[in-house]
Amino acid sequence: MDDLELASLYKSEWEFNNPIKDIYGRNRRFSSPHKNFFSPEVSSKLFKEGFVPHYPGNKEFAVCISHDIDILYKTSTTHVQPSIAKRITARAANLVGINYKPHGKHIELREPNKEWSLERLRKLNDGYGIKSSYYFLSLGHNEEDFNYSLAEVKEQMENLIASGCELGLHGGHKAYNDAGKLLEEKTKFNKETGLSINGYRNHYLRFDVPATWYNVASAGFEYDTTFGYPDSAGFRNGMCYPYYPYDIATGKFINVIELPLILMEMSLFNYMRLDIDTALSLCKKLINEIKACKGVFTVLWHNSSLDGQMGELYIKLLDLLKEEDPWFATSADIVKWWKEEHLLEQSHTMVKKLLDV
Ligand SMILES: [Zn+2]
């Protein structure tokens, strides 16, 4: 790939006006003109040209495990018999020849699902010395995919923070292309939890290039970590380093840090339809590519994916990562490190040269 193509890949140029979006408004991998998506080609280029990131304890690369909390409660409906009073009235009405049938009610039952519990996930991660990032939805009762209120999970959130994990906002279906809605969800989050947050990921990885970056920035977030393909693991813009997104319309960088998402478990199973062995081999390949340029491996694993094949693969992936001995850190810690150690500044200077801006 020549420099012009690498610059175009970094800028996600094709995504700005891609007419073929899926039903969630997302650009899919098959629309991309860049086919070598299992290699971080832009990061590799910067590395070859002398950019060498470093990490605490001289670790070779960094790993960021994260979880989008979509569901915590299982729900079901049950039918309740009509009241005694209604049944007596019905009998009396029927006796005088009036055909009246009283209706019962359908009521919704909900209870926390133990298999999806945050404590279970935290304990599992703790066994590997992993502090991860959790992105929570901040929705009202009537909104699409509402499953829990922030008040219901406040105590669990506090336990996560006490154990060194990070919390962020998981923007709902409408937030990604509506700046007002995104800000409203963040304000609700802050108000109901009393916590301040600096990271964002949108539900379903819904993303509008470049609007979502502007919306995330204007809501006051420091970083976004949505930008990965929903339908494939890999490097959506050739980067496995945190970076500043570029807007081809203005010719300027956007003032928010993108920590690109590289692996989501749903991509492997629901979209790519891989079996466990193939999925694990792909994970190994991605890890080797990232190690070779001392990048950041970002993983999204939902709390509801800890059983069956997905649970089995999660354990295998953590075992594999443990052997590789990277710096395990939350998204916030990685962004902080890249800023404090001037890594972001150094790589950004090289990116500007590559983009010739
Ligand atoms: Zn989600």
GROMACS .gro file of C-alpha atoms and ligand atoms in nm:
model
  358
    1MET     CA    1   0.000   0.000   0.000
    2ASP     CA    2   0.147   0.339  -0.092
    3ASP     CA    3   0.129   0.648   0.127
    4LEU     CA    4  -0.172   0.788  -0.054
    5GLU     CA    5  -0.370   0.470   0.008
    6LEU     CA    6  -0.257   0.458   0.371
    7ALA     CA    7  -0.367   0.819   0.420
    8SER     CA    8  -0.705   0.738   0.266
    9LEU     CA    9  -0.741   0.436   0.496
   10TYR     CA   10  -0.654   0.641   0.806
   11LYS     CA   11  -0.909   0.905   0.710
   12SER     CA   12  -1.177   0.637   0.648
   13GLU     CA   13  -1.237   0.831   0.330
   14TRP     CA   14  -1.477   0.580   0.175
   15GLU     CA   15  -1.702   0.591   0.483
   16PHE     CA   16  -1.798   0.958   0.444
   17ASN     CA   17  -2.028   0.907   0.151
   18ASN     CA   18  -2.088   0.535   0.144
   19PRO     CA   19  -2.444   0.487   0.010
   20ILE     CA   20  -2.474   0.123   0.120
   21LYS     CA   21  -2.558   0.130   0.489
   22ASP     CA   22  -2.725  -0.152   0.679
   23ILE     CA   23  -3.060  -0.117   0.858
   24TYR     CA   24  -2.880   0.034   1.159
   25GLY     CA   25  -2.714   0.300   0.945
   26ARG     CA   26  -2.378   0.126   0.966
   27ASN     CA   27  -2.105   0.093   0.708
   28ARG     CA   28  -2.019  -0.272   0.668
   29ARG     CA   29  -1.681  -0.419   0.593
   30PHE     CA   30  -1.784  -0.547   0.249
   31SER     CA   31  -1.826  -0.187   0.129
   32SER     CA   32  -1.466  -0.101   0.212
   33PRO     CA   33  -1.213  -0.079  -0.073
   34HIS     CA   34  -0.943  -0.182   0.178
   35LYS     CA   35  -0.930  -0.558   0.193
   36ASN     CA   36  -0.631  -0.619   0.423
   37PHE     CA   37  -0.833  -0.551   0.735
   38PHE     CA   38  -0.657  -0.810   0.954
   39SER     CA   39  -0.339  -0.601   0.950
   40PRO     CA   40  -0.300  -0.260   1.118
   41GLU     CA   41  -0.139  -0.113   0.811
   42VAL     CA   42  -0.125   0.250   0.919
   43SER     CA   43   0.010   0.173   1.267
   44SER     CA   44   0.269  -0.063   1.111
   45LYS     CA   45   0.379   0.216   0.879
   46LEU     CA   46   0.429   0.459   1.172
   47PHE     CA   47   0.620   0.189   1.361
   48LYS     CA   48   0.846   0.116   1.065
   49GLU     CA   49   0.920   0.486   1.040
   50GLY     CA   50   1.047   0.495   1.397
   51PHE     CA   51   0.747   0.540   1.625
   52VAL     CA   52   0.786   0.299   1.918
   53PRO     CA   53   0.518   0.304   2.189
   54HIS     CA   54   0.615   0.188   2.538
   55TYR     CA   55   0.411   0.064   2.831
   56PRO     CA   56   0.443   0.027   3.209
   57GLY     CA   57   0.674  -0.257   3.312
   58ASN     CA   58   0.825  -0.263   2.962
   59LYS     CA   59   0.533  -0.470   2.835
   60GLU     CA   60   0.530  -0.540   2.462
   61PHE     CA   61   0.176  -0.424   2.397
   62ALA     CA   62  -0.145  -0.323   2.573
   63VAL     CA   63  -0.480  -0.499   2.608
   64CYS     CA   64  -0.805  -0.332   2.690
   65ILE     CA   65  -1.096  -0.559   2.780
   66SER     CA   66  -1.435  -0.393   2.777
   67HIS     CA   67  -1.799  -0.485   2.823
   68ASP     CA   68  -2.118  -0.326   2.690
   69ILE     CA   69  -2.393  -0.384   2.942
   70ASP     CA   70  -2.704  -0.435   2.729
   71ILE     CA   71  -2.900  -0.674   2.948
   72LEU     CA   72  -2.899  -0.771   3.315
   73TYR     CA   73  -3.261  -0.875   3.370
   74LYS     CA   74  -3.453  -1.158   3.214
   75THR     CA   75  -3.813  -1.076   3.147
   76SER     CA   76  -4.122  -1.284   3.088
   77THR     CA   77  -4.495  -1.225   3.088
   78THR     CA   78  -4.753  -1.411   3.286
   79HIS     CA   79  -5.131  -1.419   3.266
   80VAL     CA   80  -5.327  -1.321   3.575
   81GLN     CA   81  -5.684  -1.449   3.625
   82PRO     CA   82  -5.966  -1.189   3.633
   83SER     CA   83  -6.051  -1.068   3.985
   84ILE     CA   84  -6.315  -1.252   4.196
   85ALA     CA   85  -6.546  -0.948   4.170
   86LYS     CA   86  -6.529  -0.960   3.791
   87ARG     CA   87  -6.596  -1.333   3.785
   88ILE     CA   88  -6.901  -1.294   4.015
   89THR     CA   89  -7.035  -1.017   3.790
   90ALA     CA   90  -6.978  -1.240   3.485
   91ARG     CA   91  -7.169  -1.530   3.644
   92ALA     CA   92  -7.461  -1.303   3.733
   93ALA     CA   93  -7.461  -1.154   3.382
   94ASN     CA   94  -7.451  -1.498   3.221
   95LEU     CA   95  -7.748  -1.615   3.435
   96VAL     CA   96  -7.967  -1.343   3.287
   97GLY     CA   97  -7.844  -1.427   2.936
   98ILE     CA   98  -7.580  -1.156   2.893
   99ASN     CA   99  -7.268  -1.290   2.734
  100TYR     CA  100  -6.987  -1.129   2.936
  101LYS     CA  101  -6.639  -1.274   2.965
  102PRO     CA  102  -6.405  -1.097   3.206
  103HIS     CA  103  -6.043  -1.055   3.088
  104GLY     CA  104  -5.738  -1.115   3.300
  105LYS     CA  105  -5.415  -0.921   3.265
  106HIS     CA  106  -5.073  -0.992   3.120
  107ILE     CA  107  -4.806  -0.870   3.357
  108GLU     CA  108  -4.433  -0.854   3.300
  109LEU     CA  109  -4.198  -1.033   3.536
  110ARG     CA  110  -3.833  -0.937   3.554
  111GLU     CA  111  -3.551  -1.063   3.766
  112PRO     CA  112  -3.171  -1.034   3.752
  113ASN     CA  113  -3.016  -1.311   3.545
  114LYS     CA  114  -2.732  -1.467   3.746
  115GLU     CA  115  -2.546  -1.579   3.432
  116TRP     CA  116  -2.516  -1.218   3.318
  117SER     CA  117  -2.420  -1.074   3.655
  118LEU     CA  118  -2.148  -0.814   3.667
  119GLU     CA  119  -2.003  -0.972   3.976
  120ARG     CA  120  -1.950  -1.299   3.793
  121LEU     CA  121  -1.771  -1.118   3.511
  122ARG     CA  122  -1.561  -0.907   3.746
  123LYS     CA  123  -1.451  -1.212   3.944
  124LEU     CA  124  -1.358  -1.394   3.625
  125ASN     CA  125  -1.149  -1.100   3.506
  126ASP     CA  126  -0.997  -1.055   3.852
  127GLY     CA  127  -0.862  -1.409   3.828
  128TYR     CA  128  -0.648  -1.285   3.538
  129GLY     CA  129  -0.554  -0.956   3.704
  130ILE     CA  130  -0.768  -0.769   3.453
  131LYS     CA  131  -0.938  -0.435   3.529
  132SER     CA  132  -1.181  -0.366   3.250
  133SER     CA  133  -1.412  -0.095   3.117
  134TYR     CA  134  -1.791  -0.125   3.145
  135TYR     CA  135  -2.023   0.080   2.924
  136PHE     CA  136  -2.376   0.127   3.064
  137LEU     CA  137  -2.692   0.227   2.881
  138SER     CA  138  -2.865   0.537   3.015
  139LEU     CA  139  -3.219   0.492   2.884
  140GLY     CA  140  -3.573   0.571   2.991
  141HIS     CA  141  -3.831   0.295   3.051
  142ASN     CA  142  -4.004   0.337   2.717
  143GLU     CA  143  -3.696   0.342   2.499
  144GLU     CA  144  -3.584   0.068   2.264
  145ASP     CA  145  -3.373  -0.201   2.436
  146PHE     CA  146  -3.436  -0.062   2.785
  147ASN     CA  147  -3.352  -0.343   3.028
  148TYR     CA  148  -3.235  -0.176   3.350
  149SER     CA  149  -3.238   0.166   3.512
  150LEU     CA  150  -2.922   0.330   3.639
  151ALA     CA  151  -3.072   0.341   3.988
  152GLU     CA  152  -3.101  -0.040   3.982
  153VAL     CA  153  -2.734  -0.088   3.897
  154LYS     CA  154  -2.583   0.195   4.102
  155GLU     CA  155  -2.453  -0.031   4.375
  156GLN     CA  156  -2.297  -0.269   4.123
  157MET     CA  157  -2.135   0.028   3.950
  158GLU     CA  158  -1.983   0.141   4.278
  159ASN     CA  159  -1.845  -0.208   4.337
  160LEU     CA  160  -1.682  -0.202   3.993
  161ILE     CA  161  -1.520   0.134   4.059
  162ALA     CA  162  -1.401   0.019   4.402
  163SER     CA  163  -1.228  -0.276   4.233
  164GLY     CA  164  -1.041  -0.049   3.989
  165CYS     CA  165  -1.264  -0.084   3.681
  166GLU     CA  166  -1.377   0.201   3.459
  167LEU     CA  167  -1.734   0.300   3.373
  168GLY     CA  168  -1.845   0.474   3.055
  169LEU     CA  169  -2.160   0.551   2.860
  170HIS     CA  170  -2.313   0.303   2.617
  171GLY     CA  171  -2.512   0.534   2.391
  172GLY     CA  172  -2.856   0.407   2.290
  173HIS     CA  173  -2.997   0.347   1.941
  174LYS     CA  174  -3.065   0.713   1.874
  175ALA     CA  175  -2.757   0.876   2.027
  176TYR     CA  176  -2.502   0.809   1.754
  177ASN     CA  177  -2.647   1.060   1.507
  178ASP     CA  178  -2.824   1.295   1.746
  179ALA     CA  179  -2.599   1.523   1.948
  180GLY     CA  180  -2.885   1.637   2.175
  181LYS     CA  181  -2.986   1.279   2.259
  182LEU     CA  182  -2.628   1.176   2.329
  183LEU     CA  183  -2.580   1.469   2.567
  184GLU     CA  184  -2.915   1.393   2.733
  185GLU     CA  185  -2.802   1.033   2.802
  186LYS     CA  186  -2.472   1.154   2.944
  187THR     CA  187  -2.644   1.413   3.167
  188LYS     CA  188  -2.886   1.147   3.292
  189PHE     CA  189  -2.591   0.916   3.364
  190ASN     CA  190  -2.407   1.184   3.564
  191LYS     CA  191  -2.718   1.290   3.752
  192GLU     CA  192  -2.840   0.944   3.846
  193THR     CA  193  -2.506   0.791   3.936
  194GLY     CA  194  -2.313   1.094   4.061
  195LEU     CA  195  -2.018   0.960   3.860
  196SER     CA  196  -1.812   1.142   3.601
  197ILE     CA  197  -1.713   0.949   3.292
  198ASN     CA  198  -1.488   1.014   2.994
  199GLY     CA  199  -1.549   0.722   2.757
  200TYR     CA  200  -1.818   0.632   2.507
  201ARG     CA  201  -1.932   0.341   2.292
  202ASN     CA  202  -2.258   0.328   2.096
  203HIS     CA  203  -2.503   0.037   2.114
  204TYR     CA  204  -2.487  -0.197   1.810
  205LEU     CA  205  -2.165  -0.012   1.718
  206ARG     CA  206  -2.390   0.233   1.535
  207PHE     CA  207  -2.169   0.505   1.394
  208ASP     CA  208  -2.210   0.789   1.150
  209VAL     CA  209  -1.880   0.909   1.001
  210PRO     CA  210  -1.793   1.180   1.102
  211ALA     CA  211  -2.106   1.298   1.296
  212THR     CA  212  -2.069   1.052   1.585
  213TRP     CA  213  -1.718   1.178   1.664
  214TYR     CA  214  -1.845   1.537   1.676
  215ASN     CA  215  -2.140   1.435   1.895
  216VAL     CA  216  -1.915   1.246   2.136
  217ALA     CA  217  -1.673   1.541   2.148
  218SER     CA  218  -1.944   1.802   2.203
  219ALA     CA  219  -2.092   1.599   2.491
  220GLY     CA  220  -1.755   1.640   2.662
  221PHE     CA  221  -1.615   1.288   2.627
  222GLU     CA  222  -1.242   1.243   2.598
  223TYR     CA  223  -1.254   0.928   2.389
  224ASP     CA  224  -1.479   0.706   2.180
  225THR     CA  225  -1.424   0.333   2.141
  226THR     CA  226  -1.704   0.239   1.900
  227PHE     CA  227  -1.505   0.241   1.580
  228GLY     CA  228  -1.469  -0.122   1.476
  229TYR     CA  229  -1.658  -0.317   1.213
  230PRO     CA  230  -1.971  -0.481   1.354
  231ASP     CA  231  -1.947  -0.762   1.099
  232SER     CA  232  -1.578  -0.842   1.130
  233ALA     CA  233  -1.285  -0.832   1.367
  234GLY     CA  234  -0.994  -0.627   1.239
  235PHE     CA  235  -0.862  -0.278   1.188
  236ARG     CA  236  -1.130  -0.051   1.045
  237ASN     CA  237  -0.896   0.235   0.956
  238GLY     CA  238  -0.564   0.048   0.975
  239MET     CA  239  -0.489   0.172   1.329
  240CYS     CA  240  -0.428  -0.017   1.652
  241TYR     CA  241  -0.314   0.303   1.826
  242PRO     CA  242  -0.539   0.569   1.980
  243TYR     CA  243  -0.571   0.851   1.728
  244TYR     CA  244  -0.745   1.175   1.631
  245PRO     CA  245  -1.007   1.119   1.357
  246TYR     CA  246  -0.985   1.330   1.047
  247ASP     CA  247  -1.276   1.505   0.876
  248ILE     CA  248  -1.226   1.517   0.499
  249ALA     CA  249  -1.498   1.783   0.465
  250THR     CA  250  -1.322   2.040   0.686
  251GLY     CA  251  -0.965   1.918   0.631
  252LYS     CA  252  -0.922   1.914   1.009
  253PHE     CA  253  -0.881   1.663   1.287
  254ILE     CA  254  -1.169   1.617   1.533
  255ASN     CA  255  -1.098   1.693   1.895
  256VAL     CA  256  -1.177   1.351   2.039
  257ILE     CA  257  -0.957   1.046   2.076
  258GLU     CA  258  -1.062   0.726   1.900
  259LEU     CA  259  -0.953   0.405   2.072
  260PRO     CA  260  -1.041   0.176   1.782
  261LEU     CA  261  -1.232  -0.142   1.858
  262ILE     CA  262  -1.060  -0.448   1.716
  263LEU     CA  263  -1.252  -0.749   1.839
  264MET     CA  264  -1.616  -0.798   1.937
  265GLU     CA  265  -1.731  -1.151   2.020
  266MET     CA  266  -2.056  -1.104   1.824
  267SER     CA  267  -1.859  -1.039   1.505
  268LEU     CA  268  -1.685  -1.377   1.537
  269PHE     CA  269  -1.999  -1.576   1.608
  270ASN     CA  270  -2.303  -1.394   1.470
  271TYR     CA  271  -2.155  -1.231   1.161
  272MET     CA  272  -1.842  -1.426   1.061
  273ARG     CA  273  -1.989  -1.761   1.178
  274LEU     CA  274  -1.650  -1.897   1.293
  275ASP     CA  275  -1.606  -2.207   1.503
  276ILE     CA  276  -1.406  -2.177   1.826
  277ASP     CA  277  -1.075  -2.300   1.683
  278THR     CA  278  -1.088  -2.066   1.384
  279ALA     CA  279  -1.195  -1.776   1.603
  280LEU     CA  280  -0.903  -1.843   1.836
  281SER     CA  281  -0.658  -1.860   1.543
  282LEU     CA  282  -0.787  -1.526   1.422
  283CYS     CA  283  -0.741  -1.380   1.772
  284LYS     CA  284  -0.380  -1.508   1.766
  285LYS     CA  285  -0.319  -1.346   1.429
  286LEU     CA  286  -0.460  -1.012   1.546
  287ILE     CA  287  -0.253  -1.026   1.865
  288ASN     CA  288   0.067  -1.097   1.669
  289GLU     CA  289  -0.003  -0.809   1.433
  290ILE     CA  290  -0.060  -0.574   1.727
  291LYS     CA  291   0.248  -0.699   1.913
  292ALA     CA  292   0.462  -0.636   1.606
  293CYS     CA  293   0.390  -0.262   1.628
  294LYS     CA  294   0.338  -0.241   2.005
  295GLY     CA  295  -0.026  -0.144   1.969
  296VAL     CA  296  -0.341  -0.176   2.177
  297PHE     CA  297  -0.568  -0.479   2.148
  298THR     CA  298  -0.922  -0.367   2.233
  299VAL     CA  299  -1.179  -0.637   2.302
  300LEU     CA  300  -1.554  -0.608   2.351
  301TRP     CA  301  -1.713  -0.902   2.530
  302HIS     CA  302  -2.074  -0.865   2.646
  303ASN     CA  303  -2.164  -0.974   3.001
  304SER     CA  304  -2.430  -1.196   2.844
  305SER     CA  305  -2.167  -1.393   2.646
  306LEU     CA  306  -2.006  -1.596   2.922
  307ASP     CA  307  -2.177  -1.928   2.859
  308GLY     CA  308  -2.163  -2.192   2.589
  309GLN     CA  309  -1.918  -2.146   2.303
  310MET     CA  310  -1.873  -1.775   2.361
  311GLY     CA  311  -1.784  -1.833   2.726
  312GLU     CA  312  -1.541  -2.106   2.624
  313LEU     CA  313  -1.369  -1.877   2.376
  314TYR     CA  314  -1.349  -1.593   2.630
  315ILE     CA  315  -1.157  -1.816   2.872
  316LYS     CA  316  -0.928  -1.938   2.594
  317LEU     CA  317  -0.862  -1.582   2.484
  318LEU     CA  318  -0.781  -1.470   2.839
  319ASP     CA  319  -0.551  -1.773   2.883
  320LEU     CA  320  -0.375  -1.683   2.560
  321LEU     CA  321  -0.340  -1.317   2.658
  322LYS     CA  322  -0.209  -1.408   3.002
  323GLU     CA  323   0.073  -1.605   2.835
  324GLU     CA  324   0.154  -1.304   2.616
  325ASP     CA  325   0.186  -1.092   2.930
  326PRO     CA  326   0.068  -0.753   2.798
  327TRP     CA  327  -0.020  -0.441   2.996
  328PHE     CA  328  -0.386  -0.496   3.087
  329ALA     CA  329  -0.552  -0.160   3.133
  330THR     CA  330  -0.888   0.011   3.114
  331SER     CA  331  -0.963   0.230   2.811
  332ALA     CA  332  -0.928   0.541   3.030
  333ASP     CA  333  -0.587   0.429   3.156
  334ILE     CA  334  -0.464   0.362   2.804
  335VAL     CA  335  -0.579   0.702   2.680
  336LYS     CA  336  -0.421   0.868   2.986
  337TRP     CA  337  -0.092   0.685   2.930
  338TRP     CA  338  -0.078   0.776   2.562
  339LYS     CA  339  -0.135   1.140   2.651
  340GLU     CA  340   0.099   1.163   2.949
  341GLU     CA  341   0.382   0.980   2.776
  342HIS     CA  342   0.338   1.199   2.465
  343LEU     CA  343   0.276   0.889   2.251
  344LEU     CA  344  -0.040   1.039   2.107
  345GLU     CA  345   0.143   1.359   2.024
  346GLN     CA  346   0.432   1.174   1.857
  347SER     CA  347   0.213   0.946   1.648
  348HIS     CA  348  -0.014   1.239   1.557
  349THR     CA  349   0.283   1.435   1.424
  350MET     CA  350   0.371   1.140   1.201
  351VAL     CA  351   0.008   1.100   1.090
  352LYS     CA  352  -0.004   1.467   0.987
  353LYS     CA  353   0.306   1.409   0.777
  354LEU     CA  354   0.149   1.101   0.617
  355LEU     CA  355  -0.172   1.290   0.542
  356ASP     CA  356   0.032   1.588   0.429
  357VAL     CA  357  -0.167   1.834   0.641
  358ZN      ZN  358  -2.501  -0.262   2.316
   0.00000   0.00000   0.00000
